[in-house]
């Protein structure tokens, strides 16, 4: 008999850490994880097996499905927005081909089991692309799911297309077959910038917020790569894990769409700097604006409308800006770098 597991790709990344801890705290699930990198030992203790390997390796995926019965997939593996601009072809391969292959696997396994495999997919604010700061971002404050879907990054294009692929595999896969197959149960959240007290992200464009905080806590000067007035929504990492799990646990009949915006608070880089300086007053935080990365941030909305998530599955962030900084980020980051 194959062992029933929840499969997490990209498990060694920031969201993976938080998600594994939340799932382990819930208990009663066996976790199978995969990443190019090893899992840190404090996380590894929670999983049945960690597969160190490439998502695009079909033989490896075939080995996994012969050994395990996959009940649900949290597909976190991706190259983020800044990294993807340096290697767009690789980004497309990992972000799109990797996701399509996994959706195909989930569809085939759903038919074998005669029961849909749940496929949880973190999408991103990067799916939006607003053309000119004064005329669009300035005027449209809280963007809804179907508005401004004109991304200007490879990563944003990849995420938007994968959302559509997920919807296709759930609702239209093998639509011309005589009998409709049992297919995937795809669900996605569009995350704003995420900030963790435990890990520092690499390769994202919203990274200035976590980088500023982690640098300040170590007493290092920081040059912020966006302007003081750059505004996008953010979320503390525990809320990100909570959103993924809450969406996974929502009854299917309550869901009216496959992709949902979620948000917690919206701050400018200047407002983040102020909060960081309140906690670490001796640190030097300046602006060293990278015009091209700034242009990406300018194309992302200043805030998101998450009313569908609130209505359909009861989404409500637990960490607003004050609680994120005062109770989660500042104390935990300070502790992390204290010696
Ligand atoms: C990035 O900056 O690429 C990510 C994201 C907003 O999805 N943090």
mmCIF file of C-alpha atoms and ligand atoms in Angstrom:
data_model
loop_
_atom_site.group_PDB
_atom_site.id
_atom_site.type_symbol
_atom_site.label_atom_id
_atom_site.label_comp_id
_atom_site.label_asym_id
_atom_site.label_seq_id
_atom_site.Cartn_x
_atom_site.Cartn_y
_atom_site.Cartn_z
ATOM 1 C CA UNK A 1 0.000 0.000 0.000
ATOM 2 C CA UNK A 2 1.221 3.466 -0.876
ATOM 3 C CA UNK A 3 1.504 5.890 2.017
ATOM 4 C CA UNK A 4 -0.954 8.804 1.893
ATOM 5 C CA UNK A 5 0.854 12.147 1.949
ATOM 6 C CA UNK A 6 0.513 15.865 1.436
ATOM 7 C CA UNK A 7 3.189 16.849 -1.100
ATOM 8 C CA UNK A 8 4.954 20.235 -0.793
ATOM 9 C CA UNK A 9 7.262 21.501 -3.564
ATOM 10 C CA UNK A 10 9.672 24.383 -2.970
ATOM 11 C CA UNK A 11 9.590 23.294 0.654
ATOM 12 C CA UNK A 12 12.930 24.853 1.620
ATOM 13 C CA UNK A 13 11.771 28.365 0.698
ATOM 14 C CA UNK A 14 10.198 30.954 2.976
ATOM 15 C CA UNK A 15 6.570 29.937 2.588
ATOM 16 C CA UNK A 16 7.562 26.263 2.863
ATOM 17 C CA UNK A 17 9.053 26.781 6.339
ATOM 18 C CA UNK A 18 5.943 28.463 7.661
ATOM 19 C CA UNK A 19 3.537 26.050 5.987
ATOM 20 C CA UNK A 20 5.327 22.928 7.256
ATOM 21 C CA UNK A 21 5.323 24.312 10.792
ATOM 22 C CA UNK A 22 1.599 25.111 10.591
ATOM 23 C CA UNK A 23 0.749 21.681 9.095
ATOM 24 C CA UNK A 24 2.889 19.900 11.687
ATOM 25 C CA UNK A 25 1.123 21.822 14.473
ATOM 26 C CA UNK A 26 -2.257 20.713 13.067
ATOM 27 C CA UNK A 27 -1.054 17.091 13.221
ATOM 28 C CA UNK A 28 -2.618 14.081 11.492
ATOM 29 C CA UNK A 29 -0.925 14.557 8.070
ATOM 30 C CA UNK A 30 2.191 12.928 6.671
ATOM 31 C CA UNK A 31 4.281 15.398 4.701
ATOM 32 C CA UNK A 32 6.419 14.621 1.674
ATOM 33 C CA UNK A 33 8.596 17.542 0.592
ATOM 34 C CA UNK A 34 10.722 18.397 -2.425
ATOM 35 C CA UNK A 35 13.257 21.118 -3.193
ATOM 36 C CA UNK A 36 16.586 21.535 -4.967
ATOM 37 C CA UNK A 37 17.989 22.413 -1.545
ATOM 38 C CA UNK A 38 18.040 20.360 1.673
ATOM 39 C CA UNK A 39 15.432 21.067 4.352
ATOM 40 C CA UNK A 40 16.796 22.724 7.506
ATOM 41 C CA UNK A 41 16.939 20.108 10.336
ATOM 42 C CA UNK A 42 14.369 21.943 12.513
ATOM 43 C CA UNK A 43 11.833 21.570 9.668
ATOM 44 C CA UNK A 44 12.960 18.169 8.419
ATOM 45 C CA UNK A 45 11.879 16.492 11.639
ATOM 46 C CA UNK A 46 8.248 17.158 10.623
ATOM 47 C CA UNK A 47 8.362 15.316 7.285
ATOM 48 C CA UNK A 48 8.206 11.667 6.236
ATOM 49 C CA UNK A 49 10.714 12.176 3.410
ATOM 50 C CA UNK A 50 12.434 15.129 1.809
ATOM 51 C CA UNK A 51 13.266 14.579 -1.863
ATOM 52 C CA UNK A 52 16.216 16.712 -2.946
ATOM 53 C CA UNK A 53 15.678 17.085 -6.662
ATOM 54 C CA UNK A 54 14.251 18.891 -9.633
ATOM 55 C CA UNK A 55 10.545 19.255 -10.221
ATOM 56 C CA UNK A 56 11.185 18.862 -13.961
ATOM 57 C CA UNK A 57 12.682 15.382 -13.417
ATOM 58 C CA UNK A 58 9.877 13.078 -14.651
ATOM 59 C CA UNK A 59 11.598 9.913 -13.418
ATOM 60 C CA UNK A 60 11.802 11.349 -9.928
ATOM 61 C CA UNK A 61 8.107 12.286 -9.992
ATOM 62 C CA UNK A 62 7.268 8.782 -11.250
ATOM 63 C CA UNK A 63 9.195 7.295 -8.297
ATOM 64 C CA UNK A 64 7.206 9.523 -5.945
ATOM 65 C CA UNK A 65 3.800 8.402 -7.258
ATOM 66 C CA UNK A 66 4.726 4.724 -7.130
ATOM 67 C CA UNK A 67 5.718 5.112 -3.504
ATOM 68 C CA UNK A 68 3.113 7.582 -2.221
ATOM 69 C CA UNK A 69 -0.577 8.310 -2.636
ATOM 70 C CA UNK A 70 -0.749 12.071 -2.956
ATOM 71 C CA UNK A 71 -3.787 13.549 -1.259
ATOM 72 C CA UNK A 72 -2.992 17.223 -1.772
ATOM 73 C CA UNK A 73 -0.228 19.292 -3.348
ATOM 74 C CA UNK A 74 1.050 22.651 -2.148
ATOM 75 C CA UNK A 75 3.076 23.753 -5.170
ATOM 76 C CA UNK A 76 5.355 26.485 -3.831
ATOM 77 C CA UNK A 77 8.412 26.047 -6.087
ATOM 78 C CA UNK A 78 9.066 29.083 -8.307
ATOM 79 C CA UNK A 79 11.708 31.565 -9.409
ATOM 80 C CA UNK A 80 10.658 34.999 -8.129
ATOM 81 C CA UNK A 81 10.195 38.204 -10.118
ATOM 82 C CA UNK A 82 13.684 39.732 -10.113
ATOM 83 C CA UNK A 83 15.501 36.390 -10.629
ATOM 84 C CA UNK A 84 13.161 35.526 -13.487
ATOM 85 C CA UNK A 85 14.161 38.675 -15.393
ATOM 86 C CA UNK A 86 17.780 37.493 -15.468
ATOM 87 C CA UNK A 87 16.904 33.980 -16.688
ATOM 88 C CA UNK A 88 13.500 34.232 -18.379
ATOM 89 C CA UNK A 89 13.757 30.929 -20.262
ATOM 90 C CA UNK A 90 14.648 28.981 -17.103
ATOM 91 C CA UNK A 91 11.930 30.853 -15.195
ATOM 92 C CA UNK A 92 9.396 29.800 -17.787
ATOM 93 C CA UNK A 93 10.566 26.212 -17.607
ATOM 94 C CA UNK A 94 10.421 26.024 -13.816
ATOM 95 C CA UNK A 95 7.385 28.222 -13.227
ATOM 96 C CA UNK A 96 5.218 27.071 -16.144
ATOM 97 C CA UNK A 97 6.502 23.645 -17.268
ATOM 98 C CA UNK A 98 7.018 22.594 -13.640
ATOM 99 C CA UNK A 99 3.452 23.577 -12.779
ATOM 100 C CA UNK A 100 1.928 22.021 -15.913
ATOM 101 C CA UNK A 101 3.725 18.721 -15.253
ATOM 102 C CA UNK A 102 2.516 18.649 -11.683
ATOM 103 C CA UNK A 103 -1.055 19.497 -12.714
ATOM 104 C CA UNK A 104 -0.928 16.652 -15.233
ATOM 105 C CA UNK A 105 0.326 14.293 -12.536
ATOM 106 C CA UNK A 106 -2.450 15.488 -10.201
ATOM 107 C CA UNK A 107 -5.073 14.955 -12.947
ATOM 108 C CA UNK A 108 -3.861 11.405 -13.656
ATOM 109 C CA UNK A 109 -3.676 10.517 -9.979
ATOM 110 C CA UNK A 110 -7.164 11.976 -9.398
ATOM 111 C CA UNK A 111 -8.494 9.548 -12.027
ATOM 112 C CA UNK A 112 -6.661 6.609 -10.463
ATOM 113 C CA UNK A 113 -8.115 7.407 -7.070
ATOM 114 C CA UNK A 114 -11.503 8.441 -8.455
ATOM 115 C CA UNK A 115 -11.193 11.425 -6.154
ATOM 116 C CA UNK A 116 -9.833 14.919 -6.913
ATOM 117 C CA UNK A 117 -6.372 15.777 -5.653
ATOM 118 C CA UNK A 118 -6.324 19.215 -4.140
ATOM 119 C CA UNK A 119 -3.773 21.533 -5.764
ATOM 120 C CA UNK A 120 -2.963 24.673 -3.773
ATOM 121 C CA UNK A 121 -1.039 27.299 -5.713
ATOM 122 C CA UNK A 122 0.424 30.547 -4.363
ATOM 123 C CA UNK A 123 0.072 33.155 -7.065
ATOM 124 C CA UNK A 124 1.170 36.750 -6.708
ATOM 125 C CA UNK A 125 0.439 40.436 -6.964
ATOM 126 C CA UNK A 126 2.886 40.225 -9.910
ATOM 127 C CA UNK A 127 0.007 39.070 -12.161
ATOM 128 C CA UNK A 128 -1.082 42.720 -12.241
ATOM 129 C CA UNK A 129 0.491 45.322 -14.479
ATOM 130 C CA UNK A 130 -0.613 48.927 -14.210
ATOM 131 C CA UNK A 131 0.759 51.054 -17.016
ATOM 132 C CA UNK A 132 1.462 54.462 -15.496
ATOM 133 C CA UNK A 133 1.697 55.314 -11.863
ATOM 134 C CA UNK A 134 -0.176 58.627 -12.086
ATOM 135 C CA UNK A 135 -2.983 57.343 -14.282
ATOM 136 C CA UNK A 136 -3.684 53.860 -12.996
ATOM 137 C CA UNK A 137 -2.014 52.911 -9.701
ATOM 138 C CA UNK A 138 -2.829 56.328 -8.282
ATOM 139 C CA UNK A 139 -6.496 56.114 -9.306
ATOM 140 C CA UNK A 140 -7.300 52.443 -8.681
ATOM 141 C CA UNK A 141 -6.457 51.715 -5.074
ATOM 142 C CA UNK A 142 -7.886 48.272 -4.387
ATOM 143 C CA UNK A 143 -7.633 46.092 -7.441
ATOM 144 C CA UNK A 144 -9.996 43.169 -7.990
ATOM 145 C CA UNK A 145 -8.976 39.769 -9.399
ATOM 146 C CA UNK A 146 -9.986 40.375 -13.017
ATOM 147 C CA UNK A 147 -8.625 43.927 -13.347
ATOM 148 C CA UNK A 148 -5.243 44.967 -14.790
ATOM 149 C CA UNK A 149 -4.135 41.410 -15.650
ATOM 150 C CA UNK A 150 -1.319 42.705 -17.874
ATOM 151 C CA UNK A 151 1.878 41.684 -16.072
ATOM 152 C CA UNK A 152 5.180 43.195 -17.144
ATOM 153 C CA UNK A 153 7.464 40.523 -15.650
ATOM 154 C CA UNK A 154 8.166 36.956 -16.784
ATOM 155 C CA UNK A 155 7.227 35.776 -13.280
ATOM 156 C CA UNK A 156 3.902 37.648 -13.429
ATOM 157 C CA UNK A 157 3.123 36.158 -16.860
ATOM 158 C CA UNK A 158 4.045 32.693 -15.554
ATOM 159 C CA UNK A 159 1.810 33.008 -12.482
ATOM 160 C CA UNK A 160 -1.160 34.353 -14.464
ATOM 161 C CA UNK A 161 -0.896 31.561 -17.038
ATOM 162 C CA UNK A 162 -0.555 28.885 -14.338
ATOM 163 C CA UNK A 163 -3.706 30.189 -12.665
ATOM 164 C CA UNK A 164 -5.447 29.645 -16.008
ATOM 165 C CA UNK A 165 -3.907 26.185 -16.384
ATOM 166 C CA UNK A 166 -5.171 25.272 -12.914
ATOM 167 C CA UNK A 167 -8.645 26.423 -13.857
ATOM 168 C CA UNK A 168 -8.423 24.437 -17.115
ATOM 169 C CA UNK A 169 -7.387 21.227 -15.349
ATOM 170 C CA UNK A 170 -10.190 21.659 -12.812
ATOM 171 C CA UNK A 171 -13.035 22.531 -15.172
ATOM 172 C CA UNK A 172 -12.163 21.614 -18.751
ATOM 173 C CA UNK A 173 -9.521 18.879 -18.782
ATOM 174 C CA UNK A 174 -10.462 16.178 -21.353
ATOM 175 C CA UNK A 175 -13.660 18.094 -22.086
ATOM 176 C CA UNK A 176 -14.274 16.137 -25.302
ATOM 177 C CA UNK A 177 -14.030 12.707 -23.647
ATOM 178 C CA UNK A 178 -17.250 10.652 -23.547
ATOM 179 C CA UNK A 179 -17.311 10.790 -19.763
ATOM 180 C CA UNK A 180 -16.062 13.743 -17.733
ATOM 181 C CA UNK A 181 -12.987 12.613 -15.805
ATOM 182 C CA UNK A 182 -12.510 13.199 -12.089
ATOM 183 C CA UNK A 183 -9.986 16.012 -12.115
ATOM 184 C CA UNK A 184 -7.963 18.326 -9.975
ATOM 185 C CA UNK A 185 -9.330 20.624 -7.272
ATOM 186 C CA UNK A 186 -7.173 23.693 -8.015
ATOM 187 C CA UNK A 187 -7.251 26.635 -5.591
ATOM 188 C CA UNK A 188 -5.009 29.692 -5.640
ATOM 189 C CA UNK A 189 -4.287 32.810 -3.603
ATOM 190 C CA UNK A 190 -2.628 35.902 -4.982
ATOM 191 C CA UNK A 191 -0.170 36.970 -2.311
ATOM 192 C CA UNK A 192 1.095 40.512 -1.755
ATOM 193 C CA UNK A 193 4.752 40.948 -0.670
ATOM 194 C CA UNK A 194 5.494 38.554 2.191
ATOM 195 C CA UNK A 195 7.649 39.320 5.225
ATOM 196 C CA UNK A 196 9.086 36.604 7.465
ATOM 197 C CA UNK A 197 10.891 36.982 10.762
ATOM 198 C CA UNK A 198 12.744 33.735 10.142
ATOM 199 C CA UNK A 199 13.992 33.859 6.559
ATOM 200 C CA UNK A 200 15.166 36.491 4.076
ATOM 201 C CA UNK A 201 13.851 35.979 0.552
ATOM 202 C CA UNK A 202 16.039 35.983 -2.546
ATOM 203 C CA UNK A 203 15.157 37.115 -6.031
ATOM 204 C CA UNK A 204 11.900 38.962 -5.349
ATOM 205 C CA UNK A 205 11.087 42.609 -6.076
ATOM 206 C CA UNK A 206 9.154 43.124 -2.843
ATOM 207 C CA UNK A 207 12.314 42.044 -0.975
ATOM 208 C CA UNK A 208 13.197 45.608 0.101
ATOM 209 C CA UNK A 209 10.860 45.317 3.101
ATOM 210 C CA UNK A 210 12.289 42.084 4.578
ATOM 211 C CA UNK A 211 15.852 43.080 3.579
ATOM 212 C CA UNK A 212 15.496 46.428 5.399
ATOM 213 C CA UNK A 213 14.245 44.749 8.562
ATOM 214 C CA UNK A 214 16.795 41.947 8.652
ATOM 215 C CA UNK A 215 19.681 44.343 7.884
ATOM 216 C CA UNK A 216 18.588 46.761 10.615
ATOM 217 C CA UNK A 217 18.291 43.995 13.210
ATOM 218 C CA UNK A 218 21.926 43.105 12.477
ATOM 219 C CA UNK A 219 22.981 46.756 12.793
ATOM 220 C CA UNK A 220 23.874 46.910 9.081
ATOM 221 C CA UNK A 221 23.164 49.958 6.896
ATOM 222 C CA UNK A 222 20.616 49.411 4.130
ATOM 223 C CA UNK A 223 20.077 51.139 0.787
ATOM 224 C CA UNK A 224 16.431 50.667 -0.182
ATOM 225 C CA UNK A 225 16.106 49.981 -3.924
ATOM 226 C CA UNK A 226 12.710 51.693 -4.304
ATOM 227 C CA UNK A 227 11.533 55.259 -3.660
ATOM 228 C CA UNK A 228 10.130 56.385 -0.326
ATOM 229 C CA UNK A 229 6.606 56.683 -1.806
ATOM 230 C CA UNK A 230 6.587 53.169 -3.395
ATOM 231 C CA UNK A 231 3.474 51.426 -2.102
ATOM 232 C CA UNK A 232 2.342 47.810 -2.363
ATOM 233 C CA UNK A 233 0.428 45.533 0.019
ATOM 234 C CA UNK A 234 2.300 43.194 2.371
ATOM 235 C CA UNK A 235 1.537 40.288 4.667
ATOM 236 C CA UNK A 236 3.345 38.673 7.604
ATOM 237 C CA UNK A 237 4.365 35.067 6.968
ATOM 238 C CA UNK A 238 2.064 33.427 9.560
ATOM 239 C CA UNK A 239 -0.914 34.944 7.732
ATOM 240 C CA UNK A 240 0.407 33.560 4.413
ATOM 241 C CA UNK A 241 0.494 30.007 5.809
ATOM 242 C CA UNK A 242 -2.893 30.595 7.398
ATOM 243 C CA UNK A 243 -4.379 31.765 4.046
ATOM 244 C CA UNK A 244 -3.148 28.657 2.205
ATOM 245 C CA UNK A 245 -4.528 26.333 4.873
ATOM 246 C CA UNK A 246 -7.820 28.170 5.232
ATOM 247 C CA UNK A 247 -8.377 27.999 1.471
ATOM 248 C CA UNK A 248 -7.437 24.301 1.447
ATOM 249 C CA UNK A 249 -9.935 23.607 4.235
ATOM 250 C CA UNK A 250 -12.822 25.557 2.658
ATOM 251 C CA UNK A 251 -15.780 23.452 1.464
ATOM 252 C CA UNK A 252 -15.670 23.262 -2.351
ATOM 253 C CA UNK A 253 -19.321 24.325 -2.648
ATOM 254 C CA UNK A 254 -18.496 27.697 -1.030
ATOM 255 C CA UNK A 255 -15.900 28.606 -3.659
ATOM 256 C CA UNK A 256 -17.104 30.803 -6.512
ATOM 257 C CA UNK A 257 -13.698 31.210 -8.195
ATOM 258 C CA UNK A 258 -10.379 29.374 -8.367
ATOM 259 C CA UNK A 259 -8.152 32.400 -7.692
ATOM 260 C CA UNK A 260 -8.491 34.799 -4.746
ATOM 261 C CA UNK A 261 -6.713 38.002 -3.751
ATOM 262 C CA UNK A 262 -5.562 38.136 -0.133
ATOM 263 C CA UNK A 263 -4.008 41.134 1.632
ATOM 264 C CA UNK A 264 -3.182 42.283 5.135
ATOM 265 C CA UNK A 265 -1.831 45.860 5.065
ATOM 266 C CA UNK A 266 -0.473 48.358 2.576
ATOM 267 C CA UNK A 267 2.553 50.538 3.385
ATOM 268 C CA UNK A 268 4.991 52.739 1.493
ATOM 269 C CA UNK A 269 8.710 52.027 1.696
ATOM 270 C CA UNK A 270 8.971 55.232 3.771
ATOM 271 C CA UNK A 271 6.364 53.971 6.254
ATOM 272 C CA UNK A 272 8.214 50.659 6.569
ATOM 273 C CA UNK A 273 11.477 52.546 7.116
ATOM 274 C CA UNK A 274 9.844 54.581 9.894
ATOM 275 C CA UNK A 275 8.663 51.431 11.686
ATOM 276 C CA UNK A 276 12.093 49.826 11.332
ATOM 277 C CA UNK A 277 13.852 52.958 12.638
ATOM 278 C CA UNK A 278 11.510 53.088 15.634
ATOM 279 C CA UNK A 279 12.754 49.640 16.593
ATOM 280 C CA UNK A 280 16.404 50.071 15.544
ATOM 281 C CA UNK A 281 17.066 53.851 15.827
ATOM 282 C CA UNK A 282 20.854 53.705 15.341
ATOM 283 C CA UNK A 283 20.737 52.093 11.945
ATOM 284 C CA UNK A 284 21.259 53.961 8.677
ATOM 285 C CA UNK A 285 18.556 53.374 6.033
ATOM 286 C CA UNK A 286 18.948 55.334 2.826
ATOM 287 C CA UNK A 287 17.412 55.171 -0.654
ATOM 288 C CA UNK A 288 19.492 53.742 -3.461
ATOM 289 C CA UNK A 289 16.779 53.515 -6.097
ATOM 290 C CA UNK A 290 17.095 50.933 -8.863
ATOM 291 C CA UNK A 291 14.904 52.483 -11.548
ATOM 292 C CA UNK A 292 14.091 49.185 -13.273
ATOM 293 C CA UNK A 293 13.030 47.394 -10.087
ATOM 294 C CA UNK A 294 11.124 50.544 -9.100
ATOM 295 C CA UNK A 295 9.234 50.327 -12.418
ATOM 296 C CA UNK A 296 8.133 46.787 -11.544
ATOM 297 C CA UNK A 297 6.859 47.945 -8.147
ATOM 298 C CA UNK A 298 5.095 50.888 -9.832
ATOM 299 C CA UNK A 299 3.232 48.402 -12.031
ATOM 300 C CA UNK A 300 1.894 46.440 -9.025
ATOM 301 C CA UNK A 301 -1.250 47.734 -7.292
ATOM 302 C CA UNK A 302 -1.044 49.802 -4.121
ATOM 303 C CA UNK A 303 -3.565 47.449 -2.545
ATOM 304 C CA UNK A 304 -5.801 44.487 -3.344
ATOM 305 C CA UNK A 305 -9.524 43.905 -2.966
ATOM 306 C CA UNK A 306 -9.847 40.608 -1.087
ATOM 307 C CA UNK A 307 -13.623 40.737 -0.542
ATOM 308 C CA UNK A 308 -14.248 37.470 -2.461
ATOM 309 C CA UNK A 309 -11.884 35.554 -0.179
ATOM 310 C CA UNK A 310 -13.552 37.108 2.851
ATOM 311 C CA UNK A 311 -16.992 36.208 1.594
ATOM 312 C CA UNK A 312 -16.354 32.698 0.221
ATOM 313 C CA UNK A 313 -14.007 31.188 2.787
ATOM 314 C CA UNK A 314 -13.936 33.630 5.683
ATOM 315 C CA UNK A 315 -10.460 35.058 5.005
ATOM 316 C CA UNK A 316 -9.413 37.646 7.557
ATOM 317 C CA UNK A 317 -5.767 38.510 8.238
ATOM 318 C CA UNK A 318 -4.724 38.043 11.842
ATOM 319 C CA UNK A 319 -1.763 40.416 11.553
ATOM 320 C CA UNK A 320 -2.417 44.043 10.610
ATOM 321 C CA UNK A 321 0.589 46.379 10.232
ATOM 322 C CA UNK A 322 0.893 47.113 13.984
ATOM 323 C CA UNK A 323 0.604 43.487 15.054
ATOM 324 C CA UNK A 324 2.920 42.310 12.265
ATOM 325 C CA UNK A 325 5.703 44.681 13.287
ATOM 326 C CA UNK A 326 5.164 44.932 17.055
ATOM 327 C CA UNK A 327 4.295 41.326 17.926
ATOM 328 C CA UNK A 328 5.753 39.192 15.145
ATOM 329 C CA UNK A 329 8.541 40.833 13.105
ATOM 330 C CA UNK A 330 10.484 43.101 15.480
ATOM 331 C CA UNK A 331 10.614 40.766 18.521
ATOM 332 C CA UNK A 332 11.410 37.617 16.524
ATOM 333 C CA UNK A 333 13.968 39.244 14.223
ATOM 334 C CA UNK A 334 15.650 40.915 17.225
ATOM 335 C CA UNK A 335 15.851 37.551 18.988
ATOM 336 C CA UNK A 336 17.183 35.880 15.857
ATOM 337 C CA UNK A 337 20.218 38.159 15.581
ATOM 338 C CA UNK A 338 20.885 38.688 19.318
ATOM 339 C CA UNK A 339 24.010 36.972 20.615
HETATM 340 C C1 LIG B 1 8.397 38.890 -5.691
HETATM 341 O O1 LIG B 1 8.709 40.025 -5.333
HETATM 342 O O2 LIG B 1 8.730 38.361 -6.751
HETATM 343 C C2 LIG B 1 7.478 38.093 -4.789
HETATM 344 C C3 LIG B 1 6.053 38.310 -5.132
HETATM 345 C C4 LIG B 1 5.435 39.641 -4.895
HETATM 346 O O3 LIG B 1 5.400 37.426 -5.586
HETATM 347 N N1 LIG B 1 7.712 38.441 -3.422
#
